[in-house]
Amino acid sequence: MEERDGFIVSIGCRKCGKCENICPNGALYRINGFVNVDHGKCDLCMKCVNICPNKALVYME
C-alpha cells in the first residue's frame, strides 16, 4: 500500500453538484446528495478542491 501525504475530505457539502464528474479517477460519489471521497481512487489531483465554491472539499495532511 502506498503511503500518502494527506487526503481530501468532504466537510459541509451543500449538494451544489459543481464537482460532478470533475474527478478523472471517479473518486467522488454521492450519498443522499452529499459528496464523499473514495480514498483508494483519489490521486490528490485537487480538481475537486479547486472547483468547490463552498470550500466543502478540503485537503488534510
CSV table of C-alpha atoms in Angstrom, one decimal:
chain,number,residue,atom,x,y,z
A,1,MET,CA,0.0,0.0,0.0
A,2,GLU,CA,1.3,3.4,-1.0
A,3,GLU,CA,2.0,6.0,1.8
A,4,ARG,CA,0.2,9.3,1.3
A,5,ASP,CA,1.0,12.8,2.4
A,6,GLY,CA,-2.7,13.6,3.0
A,7,PHE,CA,-6.2,13.1,1.9
A,8,ILE,CA,-9.3,15.0,0.8
A,9,VAL,CA,-12.4,15.1,3.0
A,10,SER,CA,-15.9,16.5,2.5
A,11,ILE,CA,-17.0,18.8,5.2
A,12,GLY,CA,-20.3,20.7,4.9
A,13,CYS,CA,-21.2,19.7,1.3
A,14,ARG,CA,-24.2,21.8,0.1
A,15,LYS,CA,-25.1,19.4,-2.7
A,16,CYS,CA,-24.5,22.1,-5.4
A,17,GLY,CA,-23.1,19.5,-7.9
A,18,LYS,CA,-20.2,21.6,-9.1
A,19,CYS,CA,-17.8,18.7,-8.5
A,20,GLU,CA,-20.0,16.3,-10.5
A,21,ASN,CA,-17.8,14.4,-13.0
A,22,ILE,CA,-14.7,16.5,-12.3
A,23,CYS,CA,-12.6,13.7,-10.8
A,24,PRO,CA,-10.6,11.9,-13.5
A,25,ASN,CA,-10.4,8.7,-11.3
A,26,GLY,CA,-14.0,8.6,-10.3
A,27,ALA,CA,-13.1,9.0,-6.6
A,28,LEU,CA,-16.2,11.2,-5.8
A,29,TYR,CA,-19.5,9.6,-5.1
A,30,ARG,CA,-22.7,10.9,-3.5
A,31,ILE,CA,-24.9,9.6,-0.7
A,32,ASN,CA,-28.2,11.4,-0.3
A,33,GLY,CA,-26.8,14.2,-2.5
A,34,PHE,CA,-23.7,14.8,-0.3
A,35,VAL,CA,-20.3,14.2,-1.9
A,36,ASN,CA,-17.9,11.7,-0.5
A,37,VAL,CA,-14.3,10.7,-1.4
A,38,ASP,CA,-13.1,7.1,-2.2
A,39,HIS,CA,-9.6,7.5,-0.9
A,40,GLY,CA,-8.5,4.3,-2.7
A,41,LYS,CA,-9.2,6.0,-6.1
A,42,CYS,CA,-8.1,9.6,-5.2
A,43,ASP,CA,-4.7,10.6,-6.5
A,44,LEU,CA,-4.8,14.1,-4.9
A,45,CYS,CA,-5.1,16.0,-8.2
A,46,MET,CA,-7.0,18.7,-6.3
A,47,LYS,CA,-9.5,19.3,-9.1
A,48,CYS,CA,-12.5,18.8,-6.7
A,49,VAL,CA,-10.9,21.1,-4.1
A,50,ASN,CA,-10.3,23.8,-6.6
A,51,ILE,CA,-13.8,23.7,-8.1
A,52,CYS,CA,-15.9,23.6,-4.9
A,53,PRO,CA,-17.5,27.0,-4.4
A,54,ASN,CA,-18.4,26.2,-0.8
A,55,LYS,CA,-14.9,25.0,0.3
A,56,ALA,CA,-16.5,21.8,1.4
A,57,LEU,CA,-13.8,19.6,-0.2
A,58,VAL,CA,-10.7,20.1,1.9
A,59,TYR,CA,-7.1,18.7,1.7
A,60,MET,CA,-6.0,17.4,5.1
A,61,GLU,CA,-2.4,16.5,6.0
